[in-house]
Amino acid sequence: MKKLYPIKLCLLMLFALCTLTTYAQTGSISGKIVDDSKLPIPGASVQVDGTQKLTVTDNDGNYRITGLTSGTYTLTAKFIGFATLKQTVTVGSTNVTANFNLKGEQTNLNEVIVVGYGTQTKREVTGAISKVSGDKLTSLPTPSFEASLQGQAPGVQVTQGSGLAGSGSVIRIRGIGSISAGGDPLYVVDGIPITSDPFITGNRGAMNQNPLATINPNDIESVEILKDAGAAGIYGSRGANGVILITTKRGKTGKPRFSLSTKYGLSTYANRPDFVTGAEWLQLRQEAWNNDGNTGQASLPTAAGAMTWAQAQQNNTDWWGILTQTGKSNDQAFSFSQGTEKIKSYVSANYSDNQSFLVGNSYERYGFRTNFDIKPTTYFSTSINVGYDKGINKRVNAAWGGGLGDAMSTALPIYPVYNTDGSFANTPNPARNIGLLDWKTRNERLLAGITMELIPVKNLSIKGSFNMDNLDVQDNIYTPAVLRNATTNSATLYPTKIFNRNFSGTATYDWQLDSKNKLKFLIGTESQLSYQNTYPNGISADGANIDGPFSENKTNLYLAMQGLAASNSLLYYSGFRRDTFASLFARINYSFDNKYYLEILARRDGSSKFGPENKYGYFPAASASWYINQEDFLKDSKVISNLKLRASYGLVGSASFPPAQYYQNFQFSGSYNGQPVLFPTNVANPALKWEEGRNLDLGLDFGLFNGRITGEFSYYKKNTKGALINGGISPSTGFATGYLNVGEILNEGYELSLNTINIQSDNFKWVTRLNASKNYNEVLSLGSLTPDAVGGGTNDTRIAVGYPIGTNYLVRFKGVDPADGLPIWLDKDGFETKTFSLDNRVPVGKILPDYVGGLTNTFSYKGFELNTLFTFAIGGNLYDASAKRQLGIVTDWNIRTDIANRWRKPGDVADFPRLTLNPSTYAGLSSEWQYNSTMFLYDATFVRLREVTLSYNVPANFIKRLRLQSLKIFATGMNLLTFSKYPGGDPEIARDFENPQDRNMSPNVTYLTTPQQKSLTFGLSTSF
């Protein structure tokens, strides 16, 4: 029994120590944090230096820290946009009051910026990075979150695709640096390089499926856009087109906080082309008929069938009105946040249903996210992220696929919607298509990851992260027999599962040499594997038993698969487009006296896309900054409050093209004598290598008059060598095109960001933010390829040395001969001719605008805030490929009202030639499809009121009665006004593209493009 006494004694002493500690921890600190206007700052953090004790202020700016032993402590108060403030207090056995008055710091040098594989303060950043806060992404009801980046950052051109629900945007960071490889930036969500390729499941119905539409913008804390080699270089082989880092929200220390956002909206089209009425269309056709020397009534298009002129004259169908509606949107988001020293959690759920202004088109999304940060000890922590979203896109045909595209083309106003018996008329009839076609695409996305961090010794952090991005796409199409003009129904399923696995490990060490010198080392490794399981040709069947989509009848699906397999027609790929990356990287940051900063980084990437000769690529970069205002000669300046000079140079790469191109590929398809047929699908090129971008960036960040004026000015030069081109090759290979490294591309430009506090008083504040950028793009070399070796899909764009990527390649239109109404052209040498010839095509126009940007004004008065955002594009040209058949030559298409300014009689000075039904009336023109001329090249300048938001923050003394922490009511208008000279509808275009090459080469081409939406949204957000 005596042996137990020591144990009992130890337990007794331990209990006594705990008791003494409990009695000693009786002190607390409380207080309030306000700004210059004495208004409370909710969400500001207060930390006890040297401890883990951290809290945040409530809606009234109050905070409280308890459980402190007697002694002296230093408190640090922080909030984004304000200068950090410290205060020393002495704690006894009672509460101590410590209030803070934070001063606005417009330069935000202590703001945390997310960079590749870590974070830095804005002061430490040496590269070109633009940050967009999450609230900017939720202010507009865009089809997908990336469209909300428009006008928010210099050097970032964002063109929203269309008003179709769930449609994507084209984003170009500092120009176009690729031809056949993808030109989109790399998207990284919480460290996961995610799938974002709009062509991942093919191109059907003139509407690419946008993988980014599933991401819930309400979960995004911030977006950092890495633009130069100094910032994006850490991503090496994938940083050439820039990197967009998306950071989701996380739990914060403090009491549980519930947040709710609810929005309801109405929408219609922002702009539309104007078309002639039924009677006017018949008049124009008759005029063309008579101009061609015919007599009597003009013939009607073949699609009119047995329709007579008398019947046609009775119709004036408004197809646009039939196919459009007042769209309705509903967006609900709920989140929970809570945190202690040991565990922080963020949980959210969302639901949205966006019914676009197109009848039958909607995108419904719902999902959840859970982010947990767990720190059981001071030396170990882990983060667990799980995000699931499901999107159901009820699709309609668009552009060349039909729908509203038909309303702008073959659905003439002389055609009726219904027959006399009430059935759909069998003429070009988009209402028939919408009423009968059942087409839904379901996207399910799982983004999940776990990160573990170990701090074995002071200042050394070792992290390991494993992440996954699973995307399951099911495209279901059901076509009834009557819509197919057949006797049986048809169903098709296109299933694709994309798997993306990523592992990264890093070690970081902070070394404070002395009070002025600081070093930070990062080394890391990363590997990524992605592949697809897919049926590339789909699973289809038709027959009497097909009574609906396969998603509703699995038995029919299995029978269809058995039938295709029996005829050797069921093609399934497991591990399709398999792609692996293996990387090593390192970064060294050095700072001296908070004035001089230097960063050196390097990355070595290996990719399965390249053969043994070029398996690995090396991408070094260096950047530096100098705070000139910290020098003695400017330190006491009352005008210059911040002046930072920065520079960077480095190599970045791009491997954004289909895998398995360096070796010969084969595919089974069909059968011969009962045996499956195996045939080659490409030309092998074992010498394929990375695109290499050599990037130079010079920048000047400035702040004047104590932060009343801040901004930055940048100059950059990007030179892409070995650009990948899927160009024309020798016919002897058996293939028309193949991937080659032969291109050289230059992007050079300037960026300006300017922020001003115009008025600031106790109750009123007016802030202006302007960003503008100019980019010059030129193809420096194509090797031995000619302009016609590389085409922009079905568009009239080519690659020509000395001109921008995808420049318009057209015959120049001089004007109309007043004598006979025939068009006058210019030949290659600039001489006038009346004979049209594609041999006279030359590079013309500008595919990119001279300037793009955004202008934001924010007016605050007490609890009210008015925010306006104008986006603009100045200069450049827009090419309307659909105008070939909407203007001039009268075909079976609708005609725009622009045709009013046409030649009718000798002596007329007109914009358009005399009408004709026969293209050969214009000498040398074989078909209106070959009518590739500058007649349809327009000025692309536009200014758009992208956003106007009026909001009201309900006073704290009122919402307390409702037991709420905050309550905000708002109304937002999007695309309410557009100023443009373009007569064909929406001047901001990003038509659906055939492939990445088309996406790079045709940024200024429109073809029956669905316009963007104009919307009005009402909502409120609250927390409790």
mmCIF file of N, CA and C in Angstrom, residues 507-590:
data_model
loop_
_atom_site.group_PDB
_atom_site.id
_atom_site.type_symbol
_atom_site.label_atom_id
_atom_site.label_comp_id
_atom_site.label_asym_id
_atom_site.label_seq_id
_atom_site.Cartn_x
_atom_site.Cartn_y
_atom_site.Cartn_z
ATOM 1 N N ALA A 507 7.929 22.643 -46.944
ATOM 2 C CA ALA A 507 8.612 22.971 -45.692
ATOM 3 C C ALA A 507 8.981 24.445 -45.757
ATOM 4 N N THR A 508 8.599 25.187 -44.708
ATOM 5 C CA THR A 508 8.831 26.630 -44.663
ATOM 6 C C THR A 508 9.612 26.971 -43.399
ATOM 7 N N TYR A 509 10.614 27.832 -43.567
ATOM 8 C CA TYR A 509 11.395 28.238 -42.404
ATOM 9 C C TYR A 509 11.584 29.747 -42.413
ATOM 10 N N ASP A 510 11.192 30.393 -41.320
ATOM 11 C CA ASP A 510 11.399 31.825 -41.133
ATOM 12 C C ASP A 510 12.662 32.037 -40.301
ATOM 13 N N TRP A 511 13.545 32.863 -40.840
ATOM 14 C CA TRP A 511 14.822 33.092 -40.151
ATOM 15 C C TRP A 511 15.006 34.592 -39.970
ATOM 16 N N GLN A 512 14.829 35.045 -38.755
ATOM 17 C CA GLN A 512 15.032 36.452 -38.418
ATOM 18 C C GLN A 512 16.484 36.620 -38.003
ATOM 19 N N LEU A 513 17.321 37.117 -38.940
ATOM 20 C CA LEU A 513 18.745 37.245 -38.666
ATOM 21 C C LEU A 513 19.003 38.274 -37.577
ATOM 22 N N ASP A 514 18.354 39.438 -37.709
ATOM 23 C CA ASP A 514 18.442 40.474 -36.690
ATOM 24 C C ASP A 514 17.207 41.346 -36.844
ATOM 25 N N SER A 515 17.219 42.526 -36.250
ATOM 26 C CA SER A 515 16.029 43.369 -36.268
ATOM 27 C C SER A 515 15.686 43.878 -37.660
ATOM 28 N N LYS A 516 16.645 43.853 -38.594
ATOM 29 C CA LYS A 516 16.398 44.388 -39.932
ATOM 30 C C LYS A 516 16.389 43.328 -41.022
ATOM 31 N N ASN A 517 17.062 42.235 -40.835
ATOM 32 C CA ASN A 517 17.218 41.225 -41.878
ATOM 33 C C ASN A 517 16.340 40.012 -41.583
ATOM 34 N N LYS A 518 15.608 39.593 -42.612
ATOM 35 C CA LYS A 518 14.718 38.451 -42.449
ATOM 36 C C LYS A 518 14.751 37.600 -43.707
ATOM 37 N N LEU A 519 14.817 36.298 -43.519
ATOM 38 C CA LEU A 519 14.786 35.340 -44.621
ATOM 39 C C LEU A 519 13.626 34.362 -44.415
ATOM 40 N N LYS A 520 13.049 33.934 -45.523
ATOM 41 C CA LYS A 520 12.002 32.912 -45.467
ATOM 42 C C LYS A 520 12.258 31.927 -46.603
ATOM 43 N N PHE A 521 12.346 30.642 -46.247
ATOM 44 C CA PHE A 521 12.636 29.595 -47.220
ATOM 45 C C PHE A 521 11.412 28.699 -47.393
ATOM 46 N N LEU A 522 11.145 28.343 -48.637
ATOM 47 C CA LEU A 522 10.084 27.384 -48.946
ATOM 48 C C LEU A 522 10.620 26.374 -49.945
ATOM 49 N N ILE A 523 10.497 25.108 -49.630
ATOM 50 C CA ILE A 523 10.780 24.051 -50.602
ATOM 51 C C ILE A 523 9.554 23.154 -50.640
ATOM 52 N N GLY A 524 9.311 22.567 -51.795
ATOM 53 C CA GLY A 524 8.115 21.753 -51.899
ATOM 54 C C GLY A 524 8.151 20.797 -53.060
ATOM 55 N N THR A 525 7.214 19.891 -53.011
ATOM 56 C CA THR A 525 7.005 18.926 -54.088
ATOM 57 C C THR A 525 5.510 18.790 -54.325
ATOM 58 N N GLU A 526 5.165 18.480 -55.553
ATOM 59 C CA GLU A 526 3.748 18.348 -55.890
ATOM 60 C C GLU A 526 3.595 17.316 -56.987
ATOM 61 N N SER A 527 2.529 16.556 -56.914
ATOM 62 C CA SER A 527 2.202 15.608 -57.979
ATOM 63 C C SER A 527 0.704 15.673 -58.229
ATOM 64 N N GLN A 528 0.339 15.487 -59.483
ATOM 65 C CA GLN A 528 -1.064 15.551 -59.856
ATOM 66 C C GLN A 528 -1.365 14.495 -60.903
ATOM 67 N N LEU A 529 -2.519 13.879 -60.750
ATOM 68 C CA LEU A 529 -3.002 12.879 -61.696
ATOM 69 C C LEU A 529 -4.435 13.231 -62.056
ATOM 70 N N SER A 530 -4.725 13.260 -63.348
ATOM 71 C CA SER A 530 -6.096 13.498 -63.796
ATOM 72 C C SER A 530 -6.408 12.580 -64.971
ATOM 73 N N TYR A 531 -7.634 12.140 -65.031
ATOM 74 C CA TYR A 531 -8.072 11.273 -66.129
ATOM 75 C C TYR A 531 -9.590 11.269 -66.181
ATOM 76 N N GLN A 532 -10.130 10.662 -67.250
ATOM 77 C CA GLN A 532 -11.574 10.588 -67.431
ATOM 78 C C GLN A 532 -11.993 9.146 -67.684
ATOM 79 N N ASN A 533 -13.187 8.834 -67.256
ATOM 80 C CA ASN A 533 -13.888 7.626 -67.682
ATOM 81 C C ASN A 533 -15.104 8.102 -68.468
ATOM 82 N N THR A 534 -15.148 7.734 -69.745
ATOM 83 C CA THR A 534 -16.164 8.354 -70.592
ATOM 84 C C THR A 534 -16.569 7.460 -71.752
ATOM 85 N N TYR A 535 -17.745 7.739 -72.262
ATOM 86 C CA TYR A 535 -18.220 7.184 -73.521
ATOM 87 C C TYR A 535 -18.186 8.343 -74.525
ATOM 88 N N PRO A 536 -17.100 8.537 -75.261
ATOM 89 C CA PRO A 536 -16.940 9.753 -76.077
ATOM 90 C C PRO A 536 -18.000 9.929 -77.155
ATOM 91 N N ASN A 537 -18.537 8.809 -77.664
ATOM 92 C CA ASN A 537 -19.577 8.910 -78.686
ATOM 93 C C ASN A 537 -20.977 8.844 -78.100
ATOM 94 N N GLY A 538 -21.043 8.748 -76.781
ATOM 95 C CA GLY A 538 -22.331 8.684 -76.120
ATOM 96 C C GLY A 538 -22.961 7.310 -76.197
ATOM 97 N N ILE A 539 -24.109 7.182 -75.542
ATOM 98 C CA ILE A 539 -24.913 5.968 -75.571
ATOM 99 C C ILE A 539 -26.277 6.377 -76.098
ATOM 100 N N SER A 540 -26.658 5.869 -77.236
ATOM 101 C CA SER A 540 -27.894 6.326 -77.869
ATOM 102 C C SER A 540 -28.696 5.151 -78.400
ATOM 103 N N ALA A 541 -29.970 5.388 -78.534
ATOM 104 C CA ALA A 541 -30.881 4.376 -79.088
ATOM 105 C C ALA A 541 -32.146 5.071 -79.532
ATOM 106 N N ASP A 542 -32.818 4.488 -80.501
ATOM 107 C CA ASP A 542 -34.146 4.963 -80.886
ATOM 108 C C ASP A 542 -35.034 3.753 -81.120
ATOM 109 N N GLY A 543 -36.302 3.939 -80.876
ATOM 110 C CA GLY A 543 -37.232 2.839 -81.034
ATOM 111 C C GLY A 543 -38.550 3.139 -80.340
ATOM 112 N N ALA A 544 -39.477 2.224 -80.513
ATOM 113 C CA ALA A 544 -40.813 2.408 -79.948
ATOM 114 C C ALA A 544 -40.799 2.389 -78.428
ATOM 115 N N ASN A 545 -39.816 1.683 -77.858
ATOM 116 C CA ASN A 545 -39.766 1.585 -76.393
ATOM 117 C C ASN A 545 -39.114 2.777 -75.736
ATOM 118 N N ILE A 546 -38.492 3.678 -76.512
ATOM 119 C CA ILE A 546 -37.843 4.857 -75.950
ATOM 120 C C ILE A 546 -38.929 5.915 -75.699
ATOM 121 N N ASP A 547 -39.272 6.091 -74.439
ATOM 122 C CA ASP A 547 -40.363 7.004 -74.090
ATOM 123 C C ASP A 547 -39.917 8.158 -73.212
ATOM 124 N N GLY A 548 -38.599 8.332 -73.033
ATOM 125 C CA GLY A 548 -38.091 9.417 -72.206
ATOM 126 C C GLY A 548 -36.585 9.342 -72.126
ATOM 127 N N PRO A 549 -35.971 10.280 -71.442
ATOM 128 C CA PRO A 549 -34.505 10.263 -71.315
ATOM 129 C C PRO A 549 -34.031 9.060 -70.523
ATOM 130 N N PHE A 550 -32.806 8.635 -70.774
ATOM 131 C CA PHE A 550 -32.234 7.483 -70.080
ATOM 132 C C PHE A 550 -32.148 7.715 -68.567
ATOM 133 N N SER A 551 -32.068 8.960 -68.156
ATOM 134 C CA SER A 551 -31.981 9.239 -66.721
ATOM 135 C C SER A 551 -33.242 8.813 -65.985
ATOM 136 N N GLU A 552 -34.341 8.646 -66.718
ATOM 137 C CA GLU A 552 -35.607 8.249 -66.109
ATOM 138 C C GLU A 552 -35.972 6.806 -66.399
ATOM 139 N N ASN A 553 -35.150 6.125 -67.205
ATOM 140 C CA ASN A 553 -35.446 4.734 -67.540
ATOM 141 C C ASN A 553 -34.128 3.987 -67.722
ATOM 142 N N LYS A 554 -33.620 3.422 -66.625
ATOM 143 C CA LYS A 554 -32.328 2.732 -66.663
ATOM 144 C C LYS A 554 -32.393 1.455 -67.503
ATOM 145 N N THR A 555 -33.568 0.835 -67.565
ATOM 146 C CA THR A 555 -33.686 -0.386 -68.360
ATOM 147 C C THR A 555 -33.389 -0.115 -69.824
ATOM 148 N N ASN A 556 -33.956 0.974 -70.345
ATOM 149 C CA ASN A 556 -33.685 1.343 -71.731
ATOM 150 C C ASN A 556 -32.202 1.669 -71.944
ATOM 151 N N LEU A 557 -31.569 2.242 -70.923
ATOM 152 C CA LEU A 557 -30.144 2.542 -71.022
ATOM 153 C C LEU A 557 -29.337 1.258 -71.156
ATOM 154 N N TYR A 558 -29.639 0.262 -70.319
ATOM 155 C CA TYR A 558 -28.881 -0.996 -70.379
ATOM 156 C C TYR A 558 -29.127 -1.729 -71.694
ATOM 157 N N LEU A 559 -30.350 -1.678 -72.198
ATOM 158 C CA LEU A 559 -30.646 -2.303 -73.486
ATOM 159 C C LEU A 559 -29.891 -1.602 -74.620
ATOM 160 N N ALA A 560 -29.811 -0.292 -74.542
ATOM 161 C CA ALA A 560 -29.081 0.453 -75.567
ATOM 162 C C ALA A 560 -27.604 0.092 -75.542
ATOM 163 N N MET A 561 -27.024 -0.059 -74.358
ATOM 164 C CA MET A 561 -25.618 -0.430 -74.246
ATOM 165 C C MET A 561 -25.375 -1.825 -74.795
ATOM 166 N N GLN A 562 -26.298 -2.751 -74.531
ATOM 167 C CA GLN A 562 -26.153 -4.110 -75.057
ATOM 168 C C GLN A 562 -26.206 -4.118 -76.580
ATOM 169 N N GLY A 563 -27.117 -3.299 -77.133
ATOM 170 C CA GLY A 563 -27.232 -3.248 -78.587
ATOM 171 C C GLY A 563 -25.998 -2.667 -79.254
ATOM 172 N N LEU A 564 -25.443 -1.616 -78.667
ATOM 173 C CA LEU A 564 -24.236 -1.013 -79.220
ATOM 174 C C LEU A 564 -23.039 -1.944 -79.086
ATOM 175 N N ALA A 565 -22.962 -2.637 -77.966
ATOM 176 C CA ALA A 565 -21.850 -3.565 -77.762
ATOM 177 C C ALA A 565 -21.904 -4.713 -78.759
ATOM 178 N N ALA A 566 -23.097 -5.176 -79.064
ATOM 179 C CA ALA A 566 -23.245 -6.296 -79.997
ATOM 180 C C ALA A 566 -22.778 -5.924 -81.407
ATOM 181 N N SER A 567 -22.865 -4.635 -81.747
ATOM 182 C CA SER A 567 -22.448 -4.200 -83.088
ATOM 183 C C SER A 567 -21.068 -3.538 -83.063
ATOM 184 N N ASN A 568 -20.324 -3.750 -81.970
ATOM 185 C CA ASN A 568 -18.985 -3.157 -81.802
ATOM 186 C C ASN A 568 -19.013 -1.630 -81.920
ATOM 187 N N SER A 569 -20.096 -1.016 -81.465
ATOM 188 C CA SER A 569 -20.236 0.437 -81.573
ATOM 189 C C SER A 569 -20.240 1.139 -80.223
ATOM 190 N N LEU A 570 -20.048 0.372 -79.149
ATOM 191 C CA LEU A 570 -20.023 0.978 -77.819
ATOM 192 C C LEU A 570 -18.581 1.289 -77.454
ATOM 193 N N LEU A 571 -18.242 2.558 -77.496
ATOM 194 C CA LEU A 571 -16.862 2.981 -77.234
ATOM 195 C C LEU A 571 -16.769 3.543 -75.824
ATOM 196 N N TYR A 572 -15.931 2.915 -74.998
ATOM 197 C CA TYR A 572 -15.746 3.352 -73.619
ATOM 198 C C TYR A 572 -14.262 3.484 -73.324
ATOM 199 N N TYR A 573 -13.891 4.611 -72.719
ATOM 200 C CA TYR A 573 -12.504 4.835 -72.342
ATOM 201 C C TYR A 573 -12.413 4.906 -70.827
ATOM 202 N N SER A 574 -11.542 4.080 -70.266
ATOM 203 C CA SER A 574 -11.203 4.171 -68.853
ATOM 204 C C SER A 574 -9.794 4.733 -68.762
ATOM 205 N N GLY A 575 -9.645 5.837 -68.054
ATOM 206 C CA GLY A 575 -8.342 6.495 -68.013
ATOM 207 C C GLY A 575 -8.083 7.347 -69.236
ATOM 208 N N PHE A 576 -9.152 7.848 -69.861
ATOM 209 C CA PHE A 576 -9.036 8.678 -71.060
ATOM 210 C C PHE A 576 -8.382 10.009 -70.685
ATOM 211 N N ARG A 577 -7.525 10.509 -71.570
ATOM 212 C CA ARG A 577 -6.804 11.763 -71.364
ATOM 213 C C ARG A 577 -6.050 11.771 -70.030
ATOM 214 N N ARG A 578 -5.458 10.648 -69.738
ATOM 215 C CA ARG A 578 -4.660 10.540 -68.508
ATOM 216 C C ARG A 578 -3.490 11.502 -68.573
ATOM 217 N N ASP A 579 -3.287 12.218 -67.478
ATOM 218 C CA ASP A 579 -2.301 13.287 -67.465
ATOM 219 C C ASP A 579 -1.672 13.340 -66.080
ATOM 220 N N THR A 580 -0.347 13.333 -66.011
ATOM 221 C CA THR A 580 0.335 13.391 -64.718
ATOM 222 C C THR A 580 1.357 14.522 -64.718
ATOM 223 N N PHE A 581 1.496 15.145 -63.547
ATOM 224 C CA PHE A 581 2.528 16.143 -63.305
ATOM 225 C C PHE A 581 3.321 15.725 -62.076
ATOM 226 N N ALA A 582 4.624 15.954 -62.113
ATOM 227 C CA ALA A 582 5.486 15.736 -60.946
ATOM 228 C C ALA A 582 6.415 16.935 -60.857
ATOM 229 N N SER A 583 6.428 17.597 -59.699
ATOM 230 C CA SER A 583 7.091 18.893 -59.602
ATOM 231 C C SER A 583 7.931 19.015 -58.345
ATOM 232 N N LEU A 584 8.980 19.819 -58.459
ATOM 233 C CA LEU A 584 9.782 20.279 -57.331
ATOM 234 C C LEU A 584 9.867 21.799 -57.434
ATOM 235 N N PHE A 585 9.755 22.489 -56.302
ATOM 236 C CA PHE A 585 9.822 23.947 -56.363
ATOM 237 C C PHE A 585 10.442 24.487 -55.081
ATOM 238 N N ALA A 586 10.923 25.729 -55.182
ATOM 239 C CA ALA A 586 11.559 26.383 -54.034
ATOM 240 C C ALA A 586 11.383 27.884 -54.177
ATOM 241 N N ARG A 587 11.339 28.551 -53.019
ATOM 242 C CA ARG A 587 11.202 30.004 -53.014
ATOM 243 C C ARG A 587 11.979 30.576 -51.822
ATOM 244 N N ILE A 588 12.711 31.649 -52.065
ATOM 245 C CA ILE A 588 13.450 32.343 -51.009
ATOM 246 C C ILE A 588 13.000 33.798 -50.991
ATOM 247 N N ASN A 589 12.589 34.264 -49.816
ATOM 248 C CA ASN A 589 12.204 35.658 -49.637
ATOM 249 C C ASN A 589 13.177 36.318 -48.664
ATOM 250 N N TYR A 590 13.654 37.487 -49.042
ATOM 251 C CA TYR A 590 14.564 38.247 -48.180
ATOM 252 C C TYR A 590 14.037 39.663 -48.034
#
